[in-house]
Amino acid sequence: MKTNLQPHIRIGNGHEVQYALLPGDPGRVDEVAKFLDQPKELAYNREYKTIKGFYKGIPVLVTSTGIGGVSAGIAIEELRNVGVKVMIRIGSCGALQPHLHLGDLVIASGAVRNDGASYSYINKAFPAIPDPELLFHVMNAAKKNDAKNYTGIVRCHDSFYTDKEQDIDKYWSEKGILGSDMETAALFVIGGLRGIRTASILNVVVEKEGNLEGGINDYIDEKNNSKRGEELEILTALEAIVSYDSTI
């Protein structure tokens, strides 16, 4: 019998799972399922699709968070309510540096908080950073999987279509920021405030000089290296969980 049923993700606390992967797209949940033993769908409500499975004997939840920090924040809070203690985002990003190419992985060591969700929790002086121990395991897992990856700061934002997007990207690129996504800052800040161990792995789907619409459309249609990057970020996150779990 389910207890403590969460209003948005629609699962309760009877699953006894400490680990969760957080893709944005509900369709990516099905891609993660291919790597799991005994995958089972638990709920699908709005943008929140959740499955449970096992990776090398470790129970794992996979919950999609939709687009943006607001919807991600809801998933993070509700997963915590049902006992999840470790969350790894497996998302996508646009590159802000020319050496990043489609399918490369960006492992976030921190995030610029240009989003509204994290600010609604606490003043922007509070840092958006991952759990350092979990970050260590993610970096090692990427190396183990021979995934081409870069570790550094990303920028989180709330829109693709403001009138100043090119100027904003240029500014942060010049500051050495690796890439842009929409959820990592919310994950890191809420994790920091709630005692959740967090990490974020981002797959490059648009290069610095690339076209937003074309890059994302090609990714969805599996026409470029971004699909391989998706597989590598999933495997990296799962192997990081195994490595981290062996230390506790």
mmCIF file of C-alpha atoms in Angstrom:
data_model
loop_
_atom_site.group_PDB
_atom_site.id
_atom_site.type_symbol
_atom_site.label_atom_id
_atom_site.label_comp_id
_atom_site.label_asym_id
_atom_site.label_seq_id
_atom_site.Cartn_x
_atom_site.Cartn_y
_atom_site.Cartn_z
ATOM 1 C CA MET A 1 0.000 0.000 0.000
ATOM 2 C CA LYS A 2 1.359 3.407 -0.971
ATOM 3 C CA THR A 3 1.721 5.957 1.795
ATOM 4 C CA ASN A 4 2.613 9.630 1.781
ATOM 5 C CA LEU A 5 1.497 9.900 -1.853
ATOM 6 C CA GLN A 6 3.124 12.957 -3.420
ATOM 7 C CA PRO A 7 0.747 15.275 -5.293
ATOM 8 C CA HIS A 8 2.781 15.778 -8.468
ATOM 9 C CA ILE A 9 5.111 12.821 -8.981
ATOM 10 C CA ARG A 10 2.332 10.556 -7.655
ATOM 11 C CA ILE A 11 4.468 8.030 -5.792
ATOM 12 C CA GLY A 12 4.618 7.278 -2.086
ATOM 13 C CA ASN A 13 7.320 6.293 0.352
ATOM 14 C CA GLY A 14 6.998 2.525 0.189
ATOM 15 C CA HIS A 15 9.765 1.966 -2.372
ATOM 16 C CA GLU A 16 12.825 2.323 -0.110
ATOM 17 C CA VAL A 17 15.088 3.825 -2.772
ATOM 18 C CA GLN A 18 17.909 6.234 -1.915
ATOM 19 C CA TYR A 19 19.045 7.040 -5.471
ATOM 20 C CA ALA A 20 17.327 8.869 -8.308
ATOM 21 C CA LEU A 21 18.329 9.950 -11.799
ATOM 22 C CA LEU A 22 16.637 13.113 -13.042
ATOM 23 C CA PRO A 23 16.277 13.536 -16.799
ATOM 24 C CA GLY A 24 14.201 16.431 -18.037
ATOM 25 C CA ASP A 25 12.387 14.678 -20.873
ATOM 26 C CA PRO A 26 9.911 11.914 -19.924
ATOM 27 C CA GLY A 27 11.080 10.094 -23.057
ATOM 28 C CA ARG A 28 14.583 9.834 -21.600
ATOM 29 C CA VAL A 29 13.180 7.793 -18.723
ATOM 30 C CA ASP A 30 12.569 4.995 -21.223
ATOM 31 C CA GLU A 31 16.167 5.274 -22.407
ATOM 32 C CA VAL A 32 17.430 4.805 -18.848
ATOM 33 C CA ALA A 33 15.146 1.788 -18.465
ATOM 34 C CA LYS A 34 17.247 -0.033 -21.086
ATOM 35 C CA PHE A 35 20.175 0.000 -18.647
ATOM 36 C CA LEU A 36 18.176 -1.311 -15.677
ATOM 37 C CA ASP A 37 17.084 -4.729 -14.507
ATOM 38 C CA GLN A 38 13.381 -5.196 -13.785
ATOM 39 C CA PRO A 39 12.319 -1.670 -14.809
ATOM 40 C CA LYS A 40 8.768 -0.888 -13.773
ATOM 41 C CA GLU A 41 6.725 2.244 -14.326
ATOM 42 C CA LEU A 42 5.393 3.644 -11.054
ATOM 43 C CA ALA A 43 3.593 6.790 -12.163
ATOM 44 C CA TYR A 44 3.194 9.273 -15.000
ATOM 45 C CA ASN A 45 1.532 12.583 -14.168
ATOM 46 C CA ARG A 46 2.065 15.830 -16.069
ATOM 47 C CA GLU A 47 5.801 15.999 -16.879
ATOM 48 C CA TYR A 48 6.717 13.589 -14.100
ATOM 49 C CA LYS A 49 7.294 10.029 -15.245
ATOM 50 C CA THR A 50 8.865 7.692 -12.701
ATOM 51 C CA ILE A 51 10.215 4.177 -13.032
ATOM 52 C CA LYS A 52 11.998 1.918 -10.593
ATOM 53 C CA GLY A 53 14.689 -0.566 -11.561
ATOM 54 C CA PHE A 54 17.945 -2.085 -10.415
ATOM 55 C CA TYR A 55 21.488 -1.432 -11.573
ATOM 56 C CA LYS A 56 24.036 -3.980 -10.391
ATOM 57 C CA GLY A 57 21.660 -4.839 -7.588
ATOM 58 C CA ILE A 58 21.077 -1.255 -6.415
ATOM 59 C CA PRO A 59 17.496 0.064 -6.556
ATOM 60 C CA VAL A 60 17.194 3.290 -8.548
ATOM 61 C CA LEU A 61 14.330 5.641 -9.336
ATOM 62 C CA VAL A 62 14.249 7.628 -12.562
ATOM 63 C CA THR A 63 11.969 10.677 -12.530
ATOM 64 C CA SER A 64 11.609 13.180 -15.343
ATOM 65 C CA THR A 65 11.458 16.803 -14.216
ATOM 66 C CA GLY A 66 10.173 18.619 -17.292
ATOM 67 C CA ILE A 67 11.674 21.906 -18.464
ATOM 68 C CA GLY A 68 13.032 24.451 -16.016
ATOM 69 C CA GLY A 69 13.944 24.854 -12.389
ATOM 70 C CA VAL A 70 10.377 25.305 -11.172
ATOM 71 C CA SER A 71 9.169 21.872 -12.238
ATOM 72 C CA ALA A 72 12.510 20.316 -11.311
ATOM 73 C CA GLY A 73 12.242 21.790 -7.830
ATOM 74 C CA ILE A 74 8.866 20.148 -7.300
ATOM 75 C CA ALA A 75 10.273 16.748 -8.275
ATOM 76 C CA ILE A 76 13.324 17.203 -6.043
ATOM 77 C CA GLU A 77 11.246 18.113 -2.993
ATOM 78 C CA GLU A 78 8.753 15.300 -3.507
ATOM 79 C CA LEU A 79 11.453 12.684 -4.124
ATOM 80 C CA ARG A 80 13.082 13.771 -0.878
ATOM 81 C CA ASN A 81 9.731 13.334 0.849
ATOM 82 C CA VAL A 82 9.684 9.671 -0.193
ATOM 83 C CA GLY A 83 13.203 8.961 1.022
ATOM 84 C CA VAL A 84 15.553 9.726 -1.883
ATOM 85 C CA LYS A 85 18.890 11.032 -0.603
ATOM 86 C CA VAL A 86 21.071 11.130 -3.738
ATOM 87 C CA MET A 87 19.993 12.759 -7.019
ATOM 88 C CA ILE A 88 21.917 13.041 -10.272
ATOM 89 C CA ARG A 89 20.596 15.152 -13.113
ATOM 90 C CA ILE A 90 21.128 13.658 -16.570
ATOM 91 C CA GLY A 91 20.224 16.500 -18.878
ATOM 92 C CA SER A 92 21.249 18.425 -21.943
ATOM 93 C CA CYS A 93 22.948 21.765 -22.446
ATOM 94 C CA GLY A 94 24.034 24.274 -25.030
ATOM 95 C CA ALA A 95 27.789 24.821 -25.237
ATOM 96 C CA LEU A 96 29.262 28.232 -24.485
ATOM 97 C CA GLN A 97 32.846 27.262 -25.373
ATOM 98 C CA PRO A 98 34.091 26.355 -28.863
ATOM 99 C CA HIS A 99 35.961 23.227 -27.758
ATOM 100 C CA LEU A 100 32.725 21.534 -26.663
ATOM 101 C CA HIS A 101 31.146 19.341 -29.314
ATOM 102 C CA LEU A 102 27.952 17.361 -29.723
ATOM 103 C CA GLY A 103 27.887 14.385 -27.379
ATOM 104 C CA ASP A 104 30.551 15.727 -25.012
ATOM 105 C CA LEU A 105 29.602 15.644 -21.351
ATOM 106 C CA VAL A 106 29.703 18.641 -19.040
ATOM 107 C CA ILE A 107 29.987 17.743 -15.362
ATOM 108 C CA ALA A 108 28.847 20.756 -13.374
ATOM 109 C CA SER A 109 31.097 21.867 -10.526
ATOM 110 C CA GLY A 110 28.827 24.846 -9.889
ATOM 111 C CA ALA A 111 26.109 26.928 -11.514
ATOM 112 C CA VAL A 112 25.465 30.594 -12.229
ATOM 113 C CA ARG A 113 22.062 31.299 -10.723
ATOM 114 C CA ASN A 114 20.319 33.191 -13.522
ATOM 115 C CA ASP A 115 17.145 31.254 -12.774
ATOM 116 C CA GLY A 116 14.145 32.227 -10.685
ATOM 117 C CA ALA A 117 13.546 28.910 -8.941
ATOM 118 C CA SER A 118 16.729 28.853 -6.865
ATOM 119 C CA TYR A 119 16.318 32.527 -5.966
ATOM 120 C CA SER A 120 12.824 31.837 -4.640
ATOM 121 C CA TYR A 121 14.501 29.651 -1.996
ATOM 122 C CA ILE A 122 17.380 31.855 -0.875
ATOM 123 C CA ASN A 123 19.435 34.927 -1.721
ATOM 124 C CA LYS A 124 21.820 34.483 -4.652
ATOM 125 C CA ALA A 125 24.822 34.761 -2.344
ATOM 126 C CA PHE A 126 24.118 31.104 -1.493
ATOM 127 C CA PRO A 127 26.279 28.916 -3.774
ATOM 128 C CA ALA A 128 24.869 26.460 -6.298
ATOM 129 C CA ILE A 129 27.355 23.606 -5.975
ATOM 130 C CA PRO A 130 27.127 19.802 -6.076
ATOM 131 C CA ASP A 131 28.000 17.441 -3.283
ATOM 132 C CA PRO A 132 31.812 17.186 -3.542
ATOM 133 C CA GLU A 133 31.991 13.474 -2.784
ATOM 134 C CA LEU A 134 29.329 12.621 -5.360
ATOM 135 C CA LEU A 135 31.038 14.904 -7.895
ATOM 136 C CA PHE A 136 34.246 12.925 -7.357
ATOM 137 C CA HIS A 137 32.465 9.659 -8.141
ATOM 138 C CA VAL A 138 30.803 11.133 -11.242
ATOM 139 C CA MET A 139 34.138 12.360 -12.581
ATOM 140 C CA ASN A 140 35.740 8.962 -12.004
ATOM 141 C CA ALA A 141 32.821 7.169 -13.645
ATOM 142 C CA ALA A 142 33.097 9.370 -16.741
ATOM 143 C CA LYS A 143 36.786 8.540 -16.983
ATOM 144 C CA LYS A 144 36.072 4.832 -16.518
ATOM 145 C CA ASN A 145 33.529 4.946 -19.361
ATOM 146 C CA ASP A 146 35.922 6.804 -21.694
ATOM 147 C CA ALA A 147 33.363 9.584 -21.999
ATOM 148 C CA LYS A 148 34.779 12.810 -23.380
ATOM 149 C CA ASN A 149 33.943 15.222 -20.587
ATOM 150 C CA TYR A 150 34.708 18.609 -19.089
ATOM 151 C CA THR A 151 34.158 19.696 -15.498
ATOM 152 C CA GLY A 152 33.319 23.312 -14.749
ATOM 153 C CA ILE A 153 30.656 25.926 -14.113
ATOM 154 C CA VAL A 154 27.398 26.098 -16.052
ATOM 155 C CA ARG A 155 24.791 28.839 -16.295
ATOM 156 C CA CYS A 156 21.130 28.243 -15.519
ATOM 157 C CA HIS A 157 18.404 30.338 -17.123
ATOM 158 C CA ASP A 158 14.641 30.444 -17.582
ATOM 159 C CA SER A 159 14.107 31.118 -21.293
ATOM 160 C CA PHE A 160 15.520 30.390 -24.732
ATOM 161 C CA TYR A 161 13.753 33.281 -26.416
ATOM 162 C CA THR A 162 14.499 36.615 -24.748
ATOM 163 C CA ASP A 163 15.607 39.487 -26.989
ATOM 164 C CA LYS A 164 19.167 39.416 -25.637
ATOM 165 C CA GLU A 165 20.088 35.734 -25.799
ATOM 166 C CA GLN A 166 23.149 36.222 -28.016
ATOM 167 C CA ASP A 167 24.519 38.999 -25.838
ATOM 168 C CA ILE A 168 23.914 36.986 -22.674
ATOM 169 C CA ASP A 169 25.638 33.906 -24.096
ATOM 170 C CA LYS A 170 28.593 35.994 -25.263
ATOM 171 C CA TYR A 171 28.992 37.561 -21.832
ATOM 172 C CA TRP A 172 29.067 34.240 -19.954
ATOM 173 C CA SER A 173 31.211 32.569 -22.592
ATOM 174 C CA GLU A 174 33.831 35.258 -22.049
ATOM 175 C CA LYS A 175 33.748 34.458 -18.336
ATOM 176 C CA GLY A 176 34.678 30.818 -19.025
ATOM 177 C CA ILE A 177 31.276 29.271 -18.349
ATOM 178 C CA LEU A 178 31.067 25.910 -20.127
ATOM 179 C CA GLY A 179 27.404 25.649 -21.040
ATOM 180 C CA SER A 180 23.795 26.525 -20.278
ATOM 181 C CA ASP A 181 20.905 24.504 -18.926
ATOM 182 C CA MET A 182 17.762 25.302 -16.959
ATOM 183 C CA GLU A 183 17.694 22.967 -13.933
ATOM 184 C CA THR A 184 21.126 22.482 -12.371
ATOM 185 C CA ALA A 185 21.065 25.561 -10.129
ATOM 186 C CA ALA A 186 17.715 24.591 -8.622
ATOM 187 C CA LEU A 187 18.994 21.068 -7.999
ATOM 188 C CA PHE A 188 22.184 22.256 -6.315
ATOM 189 C CA VAL A 189 20.527 24.925 -4.168
ATOM 190 C CA ILE A 190 17.609 22.785 -3.003
ATOM 191 C CA GLY A 191 20.012 19.919 -2.416
ATOM 192 C CA GLY A 192 22.251 22.145 -0.346
ATOM 193 C CA LEU A 193 19.351 23.409 1.748
ATOM 194 C CA ARG A 194 17.650 20.040 2.205
ATOM 195 C CA GLY A 195 20.677 17.825 2.785
ATOM 196 C CA ILE A 196 20.402 15.980 -0.530
ATOM 197 C CA ARG A 197 23.585 14.824 -2.242
ATOM 198 C CA THR A 198 23.433 16.109 -5.822
ATOM 199 C CA ALA A 199 25.356 16.090 -9.090
ATOM 200 C CA SER A 200 24.591 17.153 -12.654
ATOM 201 C CA ILE A 201 25.799 15.608 -15.918
ATOM 202 C CA LEU A 202 24.900 17.469 -19.107
ATOM 203 C CA ASN A 203 25.073 16.223 -22.669
ATOM 204 C CA VAL A 204 25.972 18.852 -25.284
ATOM 205 C CA VAL A 205 23.154 19.024 -27.835
ATOM 206 C CA VAL A 206 23.903 22.484 -29.308
ATOM 207 C CA GLU A 207 27.435 23.701 -30.069
ATOM 208 C CA LYS A 208 28.512 27.281 -29.386
ATOM 209 C CA GLU A 209 27.994 28.412 -32.952
ATOM 210 C CA GLY A 210 25.186 25.952 -33.566
ATOM 211 C CA ASN A 211 21.503 26.525 -34.183
ATOM 212 C CA LEU A 212 19.220 25.943 -31.191
ATOM 213 C CA GLU A 213 16.265 24.582 -33.125
ATOM 214 C CA GLY A 214 18.394 22.453 -35.440
ATOM 215 C CA GLY A 215 20.539 21.017 -32.664
ATOM 216 C CA ILE A 216 17.628 20.015 -30.452
ATOM 217 C CA ASN A 217 15.577 18.682 -33.359
ATOM 218 C CA ASP A 218 18.501 16.562 -34.577
ATOM 219 C CA TYR A 219 19.001 15.241 -31.050
ATOM 220 C CA ILE A 220 15.351 14.230 -30.765
ATOM 221 C CA ASP A 221 15.520 12.611 -34.206
ATOM 222 C CA GLU A 222 18.764 10.784 -33.244
ATOM 223 C CA LYS A 223 20.695 12.359 -36.121
ATOM 224 C CA ASN A 224 23.932 13.282 -34.399
ATOM 225 C CA ASN A 225 26.451 12.409 -31.700
ATOM 226 C CA SER A 226 24.221 13.772 -28.957
ATOM 227 C CA LYS A 227 22.445 10.424 -28.786
ATOM 228 C CA ARG A 228 25.712 8.704 -27.882
ATOM 229 C CA GLY A 229 26.294 11.404 -25.297
ATOM 230 C CA GLU A 230 22.930 10.575 -23.766
ATOM 231 C CA GLU A 231 23.929 6.934 -23.406
ATOM 232 C CA LEU A 232 27.246 7.894 -21.838
ATOM 233 C CA GLU A 233 25.693 10.272 -19.312
ATOM 234 C CA ILE A 234 23.226 7.592 -18.236
ATOM 235 C CA LEU A 235 25.973 5.020 -17.819
ATOM 236 C CA THR A 236 28.201 7.540 -16.040
ATOM 237 C CA ALA A 237 25.464 8.399 -13.547
ATOM 238 C CA LEU A 238 24.668 4.744 -12.857
ATOM 239 C CA GLU A 239 28.308 3.792 -12.390
ATOM 240 C CA ALA A 240 28.775 6.788 -10.080
ATOM 241 C CA ILE A 241 25.943 5.473 -7.931
ATOM 242 C CA VAL A 242 27.582 2.059 -7.708
ATOM 243 C CA SER A 243 30.905 3.607 -6.776
ATOM 244 C CA TYR A 244 29.374 5.981 -4.241
ATOM 245 C CA ASP A 245 27.222 3.249 -2.708
ATOM 246 C CA SER A 246 30.296 1.108 -2.056
ATOM 247 C CA THR A 247 31.656 3.833 0.249
ATOM 248 C CA ILE A 248 28.678 4.131 2.588
#
